[in-house]
mmCIF file of C-alpha atoms in Angstrom:
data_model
loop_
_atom_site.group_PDB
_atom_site.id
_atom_site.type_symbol
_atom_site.label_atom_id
_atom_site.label_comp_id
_atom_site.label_asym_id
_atom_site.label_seq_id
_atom_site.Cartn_x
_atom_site.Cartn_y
_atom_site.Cartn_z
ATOM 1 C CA UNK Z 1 6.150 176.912 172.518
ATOM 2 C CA UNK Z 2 9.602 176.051 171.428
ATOM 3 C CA UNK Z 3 12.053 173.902 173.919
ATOM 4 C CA UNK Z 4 14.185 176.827 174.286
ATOM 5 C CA UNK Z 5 11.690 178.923 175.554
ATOM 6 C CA UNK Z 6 10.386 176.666 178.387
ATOM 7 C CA UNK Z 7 11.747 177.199 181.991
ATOM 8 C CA UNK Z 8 14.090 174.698 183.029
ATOM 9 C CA UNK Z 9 13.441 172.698 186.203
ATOM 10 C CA UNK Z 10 15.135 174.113 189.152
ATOM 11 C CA UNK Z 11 18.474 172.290 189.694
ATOM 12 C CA UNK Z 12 19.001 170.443 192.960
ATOM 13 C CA UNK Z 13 22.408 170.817 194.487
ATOM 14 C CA UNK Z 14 24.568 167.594 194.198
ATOM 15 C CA UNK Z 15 25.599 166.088 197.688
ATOM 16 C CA UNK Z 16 28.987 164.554 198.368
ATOM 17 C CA UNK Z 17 28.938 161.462 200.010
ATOM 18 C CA UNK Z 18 32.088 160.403 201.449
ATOM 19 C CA UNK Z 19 32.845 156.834 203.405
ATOM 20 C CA UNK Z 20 33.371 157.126 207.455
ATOM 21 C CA UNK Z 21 37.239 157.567 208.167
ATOM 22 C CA UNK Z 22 39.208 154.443 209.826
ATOM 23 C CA UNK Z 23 42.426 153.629 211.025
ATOM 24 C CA UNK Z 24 43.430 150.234 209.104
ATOM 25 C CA UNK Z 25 45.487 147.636 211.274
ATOM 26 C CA UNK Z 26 49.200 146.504 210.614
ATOM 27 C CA UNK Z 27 47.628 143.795 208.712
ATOM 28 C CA UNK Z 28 46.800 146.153 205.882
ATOM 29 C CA UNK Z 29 49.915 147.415 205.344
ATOM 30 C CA UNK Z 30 52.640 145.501 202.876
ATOM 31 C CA UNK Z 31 56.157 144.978 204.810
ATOM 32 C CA UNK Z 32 58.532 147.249 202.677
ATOM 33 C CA UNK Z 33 60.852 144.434 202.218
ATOM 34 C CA UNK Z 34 57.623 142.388 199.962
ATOM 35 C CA UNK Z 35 57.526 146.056 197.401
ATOM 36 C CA UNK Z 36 60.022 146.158 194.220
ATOM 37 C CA UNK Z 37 60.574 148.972 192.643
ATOM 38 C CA UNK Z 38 60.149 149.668 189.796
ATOM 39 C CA UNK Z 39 57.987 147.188 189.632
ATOM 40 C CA UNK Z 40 59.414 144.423 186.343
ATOM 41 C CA UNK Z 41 58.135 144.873 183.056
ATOM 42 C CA UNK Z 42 58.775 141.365 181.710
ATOM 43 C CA UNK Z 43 57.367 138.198 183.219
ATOM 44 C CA UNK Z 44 58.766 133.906 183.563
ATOM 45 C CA UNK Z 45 55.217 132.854 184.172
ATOM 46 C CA UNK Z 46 51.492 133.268 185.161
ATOM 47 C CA UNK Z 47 48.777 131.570 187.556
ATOM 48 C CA UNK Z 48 46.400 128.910 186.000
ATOM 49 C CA UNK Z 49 44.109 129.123 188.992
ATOM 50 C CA UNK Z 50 43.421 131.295 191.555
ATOM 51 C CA UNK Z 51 46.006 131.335 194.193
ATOM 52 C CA UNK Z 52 47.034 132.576 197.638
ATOM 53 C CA UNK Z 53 50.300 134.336 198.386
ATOM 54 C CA UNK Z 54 52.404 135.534 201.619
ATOM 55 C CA UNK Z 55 54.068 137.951 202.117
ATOM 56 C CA UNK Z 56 56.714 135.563 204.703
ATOM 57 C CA UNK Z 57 58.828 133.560 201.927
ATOM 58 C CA UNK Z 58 60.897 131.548 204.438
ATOM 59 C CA UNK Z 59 57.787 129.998 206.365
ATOM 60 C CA UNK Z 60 54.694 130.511 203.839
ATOM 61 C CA UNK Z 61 51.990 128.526 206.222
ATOM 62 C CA UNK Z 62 48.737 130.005 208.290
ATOM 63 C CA UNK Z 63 46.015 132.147 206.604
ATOM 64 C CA UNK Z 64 47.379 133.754 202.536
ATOM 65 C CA UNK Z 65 48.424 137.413 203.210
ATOM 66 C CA UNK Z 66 45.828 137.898 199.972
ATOM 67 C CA UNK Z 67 44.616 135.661 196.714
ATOM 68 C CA UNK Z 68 45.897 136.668 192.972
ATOM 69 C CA UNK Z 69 43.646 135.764 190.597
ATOM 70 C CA UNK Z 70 44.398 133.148 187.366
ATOM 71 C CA UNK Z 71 45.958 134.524 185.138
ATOM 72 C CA UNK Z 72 48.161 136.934 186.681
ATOM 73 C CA UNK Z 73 51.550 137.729 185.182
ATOM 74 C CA UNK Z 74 54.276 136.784 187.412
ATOM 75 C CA UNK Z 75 58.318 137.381 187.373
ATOM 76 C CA UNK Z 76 59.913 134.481 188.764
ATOM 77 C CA UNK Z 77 62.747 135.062 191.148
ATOM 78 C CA UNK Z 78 63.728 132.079 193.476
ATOM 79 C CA UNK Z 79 62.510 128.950 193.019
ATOM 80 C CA UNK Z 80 62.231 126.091 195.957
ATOM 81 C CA UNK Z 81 60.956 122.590 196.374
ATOM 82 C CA UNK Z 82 56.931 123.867 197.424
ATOM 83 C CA UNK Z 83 56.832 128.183 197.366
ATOM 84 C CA UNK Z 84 58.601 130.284 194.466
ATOM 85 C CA UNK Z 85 59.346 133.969 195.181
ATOM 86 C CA UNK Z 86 57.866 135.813 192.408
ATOM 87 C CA UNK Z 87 56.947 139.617 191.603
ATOM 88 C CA UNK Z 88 53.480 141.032 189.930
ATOM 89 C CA UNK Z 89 53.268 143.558 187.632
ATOM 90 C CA UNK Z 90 52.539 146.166 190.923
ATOM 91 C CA UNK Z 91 55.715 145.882 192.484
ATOM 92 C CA UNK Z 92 54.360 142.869 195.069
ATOM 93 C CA UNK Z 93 57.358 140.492 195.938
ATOM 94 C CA UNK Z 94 55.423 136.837 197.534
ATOM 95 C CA UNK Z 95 55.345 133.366 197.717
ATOM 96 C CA UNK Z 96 53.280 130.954 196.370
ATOM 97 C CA UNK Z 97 52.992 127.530 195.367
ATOM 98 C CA UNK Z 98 54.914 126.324 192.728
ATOM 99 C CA UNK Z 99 51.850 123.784 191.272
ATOM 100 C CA UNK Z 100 49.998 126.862 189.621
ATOM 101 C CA UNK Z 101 53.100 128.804 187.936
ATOM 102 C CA UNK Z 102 52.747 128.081 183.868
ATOM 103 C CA UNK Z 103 55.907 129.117 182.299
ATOM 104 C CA UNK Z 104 55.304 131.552 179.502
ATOM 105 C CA UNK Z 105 56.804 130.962 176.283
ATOM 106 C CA UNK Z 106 59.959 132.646 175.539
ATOM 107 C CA UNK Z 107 60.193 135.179 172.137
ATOM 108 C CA UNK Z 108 63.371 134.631 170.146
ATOM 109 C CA UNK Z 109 66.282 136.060 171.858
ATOM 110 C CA UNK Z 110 68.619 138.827 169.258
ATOM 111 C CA UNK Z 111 72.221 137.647 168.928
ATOM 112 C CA UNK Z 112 74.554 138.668 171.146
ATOM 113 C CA UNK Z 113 76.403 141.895 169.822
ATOM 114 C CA UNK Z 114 79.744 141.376 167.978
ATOM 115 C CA UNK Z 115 81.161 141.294 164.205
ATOM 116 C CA UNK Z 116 78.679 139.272 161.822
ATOM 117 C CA UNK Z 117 80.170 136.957 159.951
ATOM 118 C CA UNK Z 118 79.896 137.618 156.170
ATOM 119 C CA UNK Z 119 80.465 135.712 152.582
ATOM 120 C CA UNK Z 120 83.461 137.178 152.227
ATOM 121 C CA UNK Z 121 85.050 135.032 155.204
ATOM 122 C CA UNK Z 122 84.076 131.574 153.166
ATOM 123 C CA UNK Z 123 86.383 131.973 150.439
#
């Protein structure tokens, strides 16, 4: 008997499982004044450790707001003696401490626009 010609098993219908709905809490939700958009697409720095952020850049103390991994790619906005005010690549505007923040290295920057001096201007 061939594999074609043998009966298939019967197929069992697929269930859909979905998660219980909830209500999250303020706490979930990011203050609209912490979201930049669009979010950068270049970056001063990155983490060299795990580190906790808030979301409060005047008076960063209590419990982190979350934790961004090493690593992450950070836009450096305002810089003070103990927190900076950075951005991530999602749009988050925070505060963390300034001890983790490794400065990336810079690429060559193009001249600034304007006539190009030539050999002719030597002679």
């Amino acid at each position: 008997m061939a594999d074609n010609d043998r009966p298939r098993p019967r197929e069992q219908p697929y269930t859909v499982r979905r998660p219980e709905v909830s209500v999250l809490g303020s706490q979930s939700v990011v203050p609209r004044d912490n979201v930049v958009r669009p979010p950068p697409n270049r970056f001063t720095h990155t983490l060299d450790a795990d580190q906790p952020y808030w979301y409060d850049h005047h008076r960063p103390e209590g419990p982190p707001d979350g934790i961004l991994p090493a690593g992450t790619a950070l836009a450096l906005l305002v810089e003070a003696d103990r927190y900076c005010g950075v951005v991530t690549p999602s749009g988050l505007y925070i505060a963390v401490h300034r001890t983790h923040l490794q400065a990336l290295p810079h690429p060559p920057q193009p001249p600034p626009p304007g006539p190009t001096p030539s050999e002719d201007d030597d002679a």
